[in-house]
Coordinates of C-alpha atoms in Angstrom, one line a residue:
X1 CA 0.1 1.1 -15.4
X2 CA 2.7 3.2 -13.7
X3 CA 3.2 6.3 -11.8
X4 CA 5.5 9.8 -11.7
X5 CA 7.3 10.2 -8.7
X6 CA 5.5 12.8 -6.8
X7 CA 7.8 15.7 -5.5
X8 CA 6.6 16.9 -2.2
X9 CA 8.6 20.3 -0.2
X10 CA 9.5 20.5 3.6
X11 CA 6.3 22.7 4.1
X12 CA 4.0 20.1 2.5
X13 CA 5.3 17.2 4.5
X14 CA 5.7 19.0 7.5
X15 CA 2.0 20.1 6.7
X16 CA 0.8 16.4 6.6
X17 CA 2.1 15.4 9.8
X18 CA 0.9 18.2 11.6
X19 CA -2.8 17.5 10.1
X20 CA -2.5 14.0 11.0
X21 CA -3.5 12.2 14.8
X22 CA -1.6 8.9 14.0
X23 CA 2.2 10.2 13.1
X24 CA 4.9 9.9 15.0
X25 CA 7.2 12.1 14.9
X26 CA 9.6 10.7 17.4
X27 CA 10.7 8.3 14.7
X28 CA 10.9 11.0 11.9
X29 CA 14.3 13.0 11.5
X30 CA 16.2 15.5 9.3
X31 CA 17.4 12.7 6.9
X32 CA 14.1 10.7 6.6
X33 CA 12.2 13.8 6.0
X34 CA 15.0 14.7 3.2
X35 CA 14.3 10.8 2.2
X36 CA 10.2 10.8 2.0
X37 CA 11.0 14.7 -0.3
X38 CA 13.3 12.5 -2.7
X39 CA 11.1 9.4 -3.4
X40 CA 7.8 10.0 -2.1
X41 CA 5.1 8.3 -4.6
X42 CA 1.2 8.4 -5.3
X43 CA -0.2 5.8 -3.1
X44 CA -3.0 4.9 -5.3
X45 CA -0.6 4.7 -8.8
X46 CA 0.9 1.1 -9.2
X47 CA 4.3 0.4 -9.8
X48 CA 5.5 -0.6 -13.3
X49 CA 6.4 -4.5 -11.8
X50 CA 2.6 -4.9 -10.0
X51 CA 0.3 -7.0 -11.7
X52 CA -3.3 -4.9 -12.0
X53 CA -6.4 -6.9 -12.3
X54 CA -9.6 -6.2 -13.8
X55 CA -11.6 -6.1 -11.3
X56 CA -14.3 -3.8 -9.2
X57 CA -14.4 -5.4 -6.0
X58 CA -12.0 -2.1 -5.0
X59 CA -14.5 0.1 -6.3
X60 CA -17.4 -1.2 -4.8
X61 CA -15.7 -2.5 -1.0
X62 CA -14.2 1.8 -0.6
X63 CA -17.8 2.9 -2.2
X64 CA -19.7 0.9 0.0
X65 CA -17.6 2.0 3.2
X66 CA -17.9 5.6 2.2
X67 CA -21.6 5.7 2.4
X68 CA -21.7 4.0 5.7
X69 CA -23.8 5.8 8.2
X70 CA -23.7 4.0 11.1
X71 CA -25.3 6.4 13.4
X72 CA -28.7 5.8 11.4
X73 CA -29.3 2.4 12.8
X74 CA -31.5 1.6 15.2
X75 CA -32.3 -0.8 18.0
X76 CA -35.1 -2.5 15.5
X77 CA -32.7 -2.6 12.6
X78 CA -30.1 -4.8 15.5
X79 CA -33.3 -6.6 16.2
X80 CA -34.6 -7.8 12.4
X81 CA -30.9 -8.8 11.6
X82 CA -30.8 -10.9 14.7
X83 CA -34.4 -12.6 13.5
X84 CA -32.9 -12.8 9.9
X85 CA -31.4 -16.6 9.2
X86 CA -29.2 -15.4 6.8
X87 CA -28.0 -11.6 7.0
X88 CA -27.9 -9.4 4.6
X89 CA -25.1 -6.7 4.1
X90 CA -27.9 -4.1 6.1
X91 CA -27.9 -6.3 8.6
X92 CA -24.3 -6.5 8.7
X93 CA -23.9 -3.2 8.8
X94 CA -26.6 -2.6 12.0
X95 CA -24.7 -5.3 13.8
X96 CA -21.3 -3.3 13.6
X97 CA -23.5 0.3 14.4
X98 CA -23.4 1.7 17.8
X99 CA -26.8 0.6 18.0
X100 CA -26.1 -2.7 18.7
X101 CA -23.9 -2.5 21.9
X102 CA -27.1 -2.8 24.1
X103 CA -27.7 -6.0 22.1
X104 CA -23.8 -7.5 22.8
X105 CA -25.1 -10.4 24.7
X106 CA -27.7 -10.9 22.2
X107 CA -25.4 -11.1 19.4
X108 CA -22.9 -13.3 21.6
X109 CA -25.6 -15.8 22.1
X110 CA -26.6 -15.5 18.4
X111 CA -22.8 -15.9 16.9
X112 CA -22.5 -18.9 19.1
X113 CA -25.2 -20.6 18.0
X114 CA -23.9 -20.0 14.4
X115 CA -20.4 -21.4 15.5
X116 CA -21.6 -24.2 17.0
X117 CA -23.9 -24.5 14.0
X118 CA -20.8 -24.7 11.2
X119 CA -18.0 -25.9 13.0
X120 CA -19.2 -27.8 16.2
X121 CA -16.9 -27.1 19.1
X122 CA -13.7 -27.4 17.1
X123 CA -10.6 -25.1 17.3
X124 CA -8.2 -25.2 15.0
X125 CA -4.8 -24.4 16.9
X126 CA -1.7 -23.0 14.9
X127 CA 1.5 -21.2 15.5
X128 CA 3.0 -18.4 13.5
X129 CA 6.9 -18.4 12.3
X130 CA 9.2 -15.3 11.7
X131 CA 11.7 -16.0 8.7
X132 CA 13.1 -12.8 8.5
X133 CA 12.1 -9.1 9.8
X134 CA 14.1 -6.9 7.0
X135 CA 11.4 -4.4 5.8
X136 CA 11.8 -1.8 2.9
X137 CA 8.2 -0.3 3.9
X138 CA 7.6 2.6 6.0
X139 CA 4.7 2.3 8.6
X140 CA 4.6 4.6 11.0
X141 CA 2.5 2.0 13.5
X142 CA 4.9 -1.3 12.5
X143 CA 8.0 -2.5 14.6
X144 CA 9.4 -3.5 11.4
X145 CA 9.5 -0.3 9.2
X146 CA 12.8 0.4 7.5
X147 CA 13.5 3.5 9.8
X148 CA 12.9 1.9 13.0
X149 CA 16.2 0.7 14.7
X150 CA 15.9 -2.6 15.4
X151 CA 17.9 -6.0 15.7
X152 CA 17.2 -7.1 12.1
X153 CA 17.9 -10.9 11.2
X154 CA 17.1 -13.4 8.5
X155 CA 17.1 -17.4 9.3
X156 CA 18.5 -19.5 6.7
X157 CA 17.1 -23.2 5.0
X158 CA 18.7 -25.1 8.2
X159 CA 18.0 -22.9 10.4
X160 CA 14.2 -22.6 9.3
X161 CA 14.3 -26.6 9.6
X162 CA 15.5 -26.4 13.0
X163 CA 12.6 -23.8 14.0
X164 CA 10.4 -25.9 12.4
X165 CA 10.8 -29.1 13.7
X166 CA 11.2 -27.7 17.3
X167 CA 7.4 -26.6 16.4
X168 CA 6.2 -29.5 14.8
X169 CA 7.5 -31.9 18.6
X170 CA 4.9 -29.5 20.0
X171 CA 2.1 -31.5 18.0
X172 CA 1.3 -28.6 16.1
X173 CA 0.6 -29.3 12.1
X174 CA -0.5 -26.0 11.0
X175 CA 2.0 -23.2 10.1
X176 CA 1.8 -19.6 9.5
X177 CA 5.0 -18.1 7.9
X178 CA 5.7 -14.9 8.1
X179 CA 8.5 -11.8 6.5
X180 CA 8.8 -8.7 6.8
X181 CA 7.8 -6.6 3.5
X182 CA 11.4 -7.2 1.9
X183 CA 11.2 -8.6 -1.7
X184 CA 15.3 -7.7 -1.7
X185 CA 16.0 -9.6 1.2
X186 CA 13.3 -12.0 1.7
X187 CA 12.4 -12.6 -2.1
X188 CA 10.0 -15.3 -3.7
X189 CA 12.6 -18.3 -4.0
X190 CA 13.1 -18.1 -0.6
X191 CA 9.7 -18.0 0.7
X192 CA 9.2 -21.1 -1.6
X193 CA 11.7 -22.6 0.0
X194 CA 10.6 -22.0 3.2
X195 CA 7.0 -24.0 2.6
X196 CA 9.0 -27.2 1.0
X197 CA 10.4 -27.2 4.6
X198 CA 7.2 -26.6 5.9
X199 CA 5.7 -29.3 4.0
X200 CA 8.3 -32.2 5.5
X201 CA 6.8 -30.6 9.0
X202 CA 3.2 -29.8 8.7
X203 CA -0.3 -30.8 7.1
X204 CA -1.0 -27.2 6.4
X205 CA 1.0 -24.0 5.4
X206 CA 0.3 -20.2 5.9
X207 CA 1.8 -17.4 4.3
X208 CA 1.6 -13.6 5.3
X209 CA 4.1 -12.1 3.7
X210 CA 3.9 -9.3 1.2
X211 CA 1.6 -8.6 -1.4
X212 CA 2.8 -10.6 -4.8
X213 CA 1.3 -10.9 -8.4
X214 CA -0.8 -14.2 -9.2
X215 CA 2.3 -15.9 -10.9
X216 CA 4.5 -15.2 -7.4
X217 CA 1.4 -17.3 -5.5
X218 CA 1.0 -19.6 -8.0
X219 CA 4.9 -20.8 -7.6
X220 CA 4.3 -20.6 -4.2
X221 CA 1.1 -22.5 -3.7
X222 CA 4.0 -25.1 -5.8
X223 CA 5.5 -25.3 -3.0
X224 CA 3.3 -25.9 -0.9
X225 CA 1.1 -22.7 0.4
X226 CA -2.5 -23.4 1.0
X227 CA -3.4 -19.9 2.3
X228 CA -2.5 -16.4 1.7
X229 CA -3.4 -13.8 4.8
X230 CA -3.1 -9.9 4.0
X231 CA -3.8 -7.2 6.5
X232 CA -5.1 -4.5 4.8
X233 CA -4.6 -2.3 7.6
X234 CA -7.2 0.2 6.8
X235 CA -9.7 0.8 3.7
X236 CA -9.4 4.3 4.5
X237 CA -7.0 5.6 1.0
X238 CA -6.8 8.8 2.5
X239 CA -5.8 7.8 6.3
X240 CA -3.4 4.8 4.4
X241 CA -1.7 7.5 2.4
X242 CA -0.4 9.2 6.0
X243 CA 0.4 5.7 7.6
X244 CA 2.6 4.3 4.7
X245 CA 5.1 6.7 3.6
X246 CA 7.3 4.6 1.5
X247 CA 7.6 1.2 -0.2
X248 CA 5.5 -1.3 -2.3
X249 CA 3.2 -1.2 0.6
X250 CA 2.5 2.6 -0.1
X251 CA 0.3 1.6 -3.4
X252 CA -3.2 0.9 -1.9
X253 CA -5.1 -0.6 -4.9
X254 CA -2.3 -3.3 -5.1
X255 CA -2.8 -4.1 -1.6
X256 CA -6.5 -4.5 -1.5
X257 CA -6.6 -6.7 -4.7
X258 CA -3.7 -9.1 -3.0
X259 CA -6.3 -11.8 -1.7
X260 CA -7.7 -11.9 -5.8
X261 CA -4.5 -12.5 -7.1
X262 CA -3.2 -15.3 -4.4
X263 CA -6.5 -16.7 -5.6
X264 CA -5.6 -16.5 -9.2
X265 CA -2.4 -18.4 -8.3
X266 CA -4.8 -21.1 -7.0
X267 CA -4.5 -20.7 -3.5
X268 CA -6.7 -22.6 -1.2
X269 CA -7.7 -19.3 0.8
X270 CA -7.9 -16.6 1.4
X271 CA -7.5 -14.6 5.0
X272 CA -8.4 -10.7 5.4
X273 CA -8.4 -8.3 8.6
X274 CA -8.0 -4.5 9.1
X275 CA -5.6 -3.5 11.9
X276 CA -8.4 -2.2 14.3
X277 CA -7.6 1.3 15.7
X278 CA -5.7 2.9 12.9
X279 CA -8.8 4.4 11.9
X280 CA -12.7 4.4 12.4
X281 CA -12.8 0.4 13.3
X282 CA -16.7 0.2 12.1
X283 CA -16.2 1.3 8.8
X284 CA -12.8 -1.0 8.3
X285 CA -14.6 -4.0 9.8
X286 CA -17.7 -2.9 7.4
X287 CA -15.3 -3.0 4.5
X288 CA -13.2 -6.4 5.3
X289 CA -16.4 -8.3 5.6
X290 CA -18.4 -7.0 2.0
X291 CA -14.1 -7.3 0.8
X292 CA -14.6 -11.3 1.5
X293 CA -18.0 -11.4 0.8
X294 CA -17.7 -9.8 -2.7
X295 CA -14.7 -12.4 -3.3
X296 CA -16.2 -15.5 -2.0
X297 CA -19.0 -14.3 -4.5
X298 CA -16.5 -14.3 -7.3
X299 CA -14.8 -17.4 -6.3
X300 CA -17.2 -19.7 -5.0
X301 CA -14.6 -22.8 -3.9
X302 CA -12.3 -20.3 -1.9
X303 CA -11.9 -20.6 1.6
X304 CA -12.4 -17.3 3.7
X305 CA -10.6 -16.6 7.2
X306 CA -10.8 -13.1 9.0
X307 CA -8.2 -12.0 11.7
X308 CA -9.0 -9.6 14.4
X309 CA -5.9 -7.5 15.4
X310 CA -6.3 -4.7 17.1
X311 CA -3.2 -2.0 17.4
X312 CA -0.8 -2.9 20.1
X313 CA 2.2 -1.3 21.3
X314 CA 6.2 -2.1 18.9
X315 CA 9.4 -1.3 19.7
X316 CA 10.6 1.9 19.5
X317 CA 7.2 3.5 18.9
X318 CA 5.2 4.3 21.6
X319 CA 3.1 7.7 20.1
X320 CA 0.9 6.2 17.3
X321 CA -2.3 7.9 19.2
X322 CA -4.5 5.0 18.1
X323 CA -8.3 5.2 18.6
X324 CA -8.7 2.5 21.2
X325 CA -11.6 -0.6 20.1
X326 CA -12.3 -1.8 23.8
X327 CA -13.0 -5.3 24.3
X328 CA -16.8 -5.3 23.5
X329 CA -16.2 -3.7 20.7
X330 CA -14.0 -6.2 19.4
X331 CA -16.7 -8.8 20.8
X332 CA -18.8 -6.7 18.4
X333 CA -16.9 -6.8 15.4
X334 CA -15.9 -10.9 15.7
X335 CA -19.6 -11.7 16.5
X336 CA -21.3 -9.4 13.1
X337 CA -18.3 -11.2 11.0
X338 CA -19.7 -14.6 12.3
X339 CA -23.5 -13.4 11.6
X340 CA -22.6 -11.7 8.3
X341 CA -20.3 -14.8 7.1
X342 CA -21.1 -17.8 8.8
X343 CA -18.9 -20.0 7.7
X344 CA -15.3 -18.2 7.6
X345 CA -12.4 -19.3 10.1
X346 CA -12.5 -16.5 12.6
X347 CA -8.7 -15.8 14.2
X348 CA -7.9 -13.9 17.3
X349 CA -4.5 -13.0 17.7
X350 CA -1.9 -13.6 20.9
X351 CA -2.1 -9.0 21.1
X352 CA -5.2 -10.1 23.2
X353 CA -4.9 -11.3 27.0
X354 CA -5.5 -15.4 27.5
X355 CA -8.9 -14.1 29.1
X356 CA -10.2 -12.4 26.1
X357 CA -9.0 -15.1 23.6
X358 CA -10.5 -17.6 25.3
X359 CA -14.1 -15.9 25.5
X360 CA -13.8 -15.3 21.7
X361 CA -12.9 -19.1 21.1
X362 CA -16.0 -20.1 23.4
X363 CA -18.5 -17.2 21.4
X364 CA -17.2 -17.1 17.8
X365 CA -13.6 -17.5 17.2
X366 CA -12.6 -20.8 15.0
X367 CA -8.5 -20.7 15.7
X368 CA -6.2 -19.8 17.9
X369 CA -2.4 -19.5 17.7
X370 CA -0.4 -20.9 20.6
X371 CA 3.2 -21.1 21.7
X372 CA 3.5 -17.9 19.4
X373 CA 7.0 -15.5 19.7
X374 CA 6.9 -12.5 16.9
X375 CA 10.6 -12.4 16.8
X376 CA 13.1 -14.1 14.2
X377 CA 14.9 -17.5 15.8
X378 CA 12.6 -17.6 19.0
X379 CA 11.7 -21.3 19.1
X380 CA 15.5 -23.3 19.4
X381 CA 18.3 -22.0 21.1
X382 CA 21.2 -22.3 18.6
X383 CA 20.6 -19.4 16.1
X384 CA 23.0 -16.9 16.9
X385 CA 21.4 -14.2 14.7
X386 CA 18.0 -13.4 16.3
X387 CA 15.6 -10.5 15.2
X388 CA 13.9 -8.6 17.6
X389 CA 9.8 -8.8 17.5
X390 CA 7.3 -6.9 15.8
X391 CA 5.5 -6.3 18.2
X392 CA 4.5 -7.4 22.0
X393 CA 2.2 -10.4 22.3
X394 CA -0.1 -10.5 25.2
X395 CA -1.2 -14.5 25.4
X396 CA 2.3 -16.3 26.4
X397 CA 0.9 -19.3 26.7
X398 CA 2.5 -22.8 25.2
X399 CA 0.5 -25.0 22.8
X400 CA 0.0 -27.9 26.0
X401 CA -1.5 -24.6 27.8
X402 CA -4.0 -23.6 25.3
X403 CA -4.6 -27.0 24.0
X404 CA -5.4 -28.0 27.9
X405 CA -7.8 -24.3 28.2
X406 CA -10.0 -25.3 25.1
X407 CA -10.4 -29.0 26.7
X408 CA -11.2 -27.3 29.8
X409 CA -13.8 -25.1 28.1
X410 CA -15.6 -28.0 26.3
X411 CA -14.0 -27.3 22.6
X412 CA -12.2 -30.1 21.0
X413 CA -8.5 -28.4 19.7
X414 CA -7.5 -29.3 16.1
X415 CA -4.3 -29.4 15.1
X416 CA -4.8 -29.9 11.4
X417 CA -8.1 -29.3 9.3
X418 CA -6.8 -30.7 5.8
X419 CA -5.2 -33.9 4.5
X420 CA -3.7 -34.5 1.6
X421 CA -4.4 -37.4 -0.2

């Protein structure tokens, strides 16, 4: 399948901007404009080199968000999915309604129960690791995107050893690796690399990078991936379309089916969240959970994670006008996830403050990322060539002071949850 290159006039862009809340035009100029003009392309067309599955799950996760009413649930709706033992996608969906905020600490008390229930007091502890912030993608909302002027920097094999075993003297055995959206300058030999490293280093290795066809994970799960997060960002096509205005990460259907294909590839999981606040958060938390629902369906042995972001403030872009998700509403969303899906890895990210990750961990959250810097050669001091971060990270903390707050809190911290034998 492939797609035309759609040719779109001043007026018409101009037009789209000035239709949509979330642009920013303090980051849009004469030359990018002329830019987006030349090579702007149909976001839901893929590109001749993306692998396209056959598959409905698409289909069915964007139908099933459309019809979402979530103004027609009630308090007794709340109250029979709380009764239910095992909840149904109704239920799901009256547990993310407005309905259910009189209910919170009802469903906190519930979700905990369920927690405790699957996984015990356990907290799987992790850090995340920056390779390289080169981006060819244009988000308007993202401290990476190609237009946003920035330190930009790319760590090298040694250099990704050195960051690495500075991480692993922390006790940490879990890794997250992470790129910017740059298949050019961050391509799929170097990734692999990356997790051979990872593999002298830790018991367990992470990817989120960008979105690759089955045979891509399937070299990299080689090398030793076990898990493949993708932020989908939002389900909404039409809201995506004005977000992403260039790059692979444009085409939406390729994006969605990304956790399918790293599972293809024989990845060991699979981890999926929507960036809370681009658009209406219900309906993108509706659609992440029946996304890994409808998957876990299809592939029974796959391991399913969700992360929680919600939008923060990047460098160099202050005037994304996102609609806020307060912090019972994210309490919401993390507690119907736990209810809907009992036993996925729930994640909540260092863009939340130490107090609210460390409520989530003690309600619902299964794993929390410590000693965490979003920038490119944070974690020694002898790389010359640092990237600045993506964006700012509220929780500081090291991995001795989060390992020390879950022990304080009565949870037992885990610093690996596989072993291979």
């Amino acid at each position: 399948m492939t797609n035309d290159t759609n040719i779109t006039n001043d007026k018409d862009i101009n037009a789209n901007i000035a239709h949509d809340d979330h642009f920013n035009d303090s980051i849009v100029n004469e030359v990018i404009l002329e830019d987006m003009k030349k090579n702007r392309i149909d976001h839901m067309k893929y590109l001749p080199d993306m692998e396209v599955l056959d598959s409905d799950i698409m289909d069915r996760v964007v139908a099933e968000m459309d019809d979402y009413d979530y103004d027609k649930y009630t308090a007794a709706d709340v109250r029979a999915a709380l009764s239910h033992e095992y909840r149904t996608l109704e239920d799901f969906k009256a547990l993310l309604s407005p309905a259910a905020q009189p209910f919170i600490e009802e469903i906190a008390q519930a979700a905990q129960l369920e927690t405790r229930k699957h996984f015990g007091n356990s907290v799987c502890m992790f850090t995340p690791l920056y390779i390289s912030n080169y981006c060819e993608n244009y988000c308007i909302y993202c401290g990476f995107n190609c237009h946003n002027k920035i330190n930009r920097a790319k760590l090298n094999a040694s250099e990704i050893e050195k960051e690495m075993a500075a991480i692993a003297k922390t006790g940490l055995q879990e890794i997250l690796i992470l790129t910017g959206e740059s298949k050019k300058m961050s391509d799929v030999e170097y990734i692999g690399e990356a997790c051979k490293i990872a593999r002298k280093y830790f018991k367990v290795i992470g990817l989120e990078v960008y979105p690759m066809n089955s045979d891509e994970y399937a070299y990299l799960h080689e090398c030793g991936a076990d898990y493949v997060t993708v932020f989908q960002e939002t389900y909404n096509s039409d809201k995506y379309e004005t977000l992403h205005l260039a790059g692979h990460k444009r085409i939406f259907p390729y994006r969605v089916n990304a956790q399918e294909r790293a599972l293809k590839g024989g990845m060991r999981g699979v981890g999926f969240a929507a960036l809370l606040g681009l658009d209406d958060f219900r309906k993108d938390a509706l659609a992440t959970g029946y996304h890994a629902y409808l998957l876990q369906k299809k592939y029974p042995r796959a391991e399913i994670a969700f992360s929680c972001p919600r939008l923060c403030p990047i460098i160099n872009n202050d005037r994304i006008n996102p609609k806020d998700v307060h912090e019972t509403q994210l309490l919401q969303v993390v507690c119907a996830y736990r209810l809907f899906m009992p036993f996925a890895s729930i994640t909540i990210s260092t863009r939340e403050v130490a107090r609210v990750r460390d409520n989530l961990v003690n309600i619902a959250a299964t794993k929390i990322s410590a000693g965490v810097s979003t920038g490119i050669g944070s974690h020694v001091d002898d790389i010359e060539d640092k990237g600045d971060d993506q964006f700012e990270i509220s929780d500081g903390r090291s991995v001795d002071e989060v390992f020390n707050a879950l022990l304080d809190n009565g949870l037992q911290p885990v610093m690996s949850d596989y072993i291979y034998v």
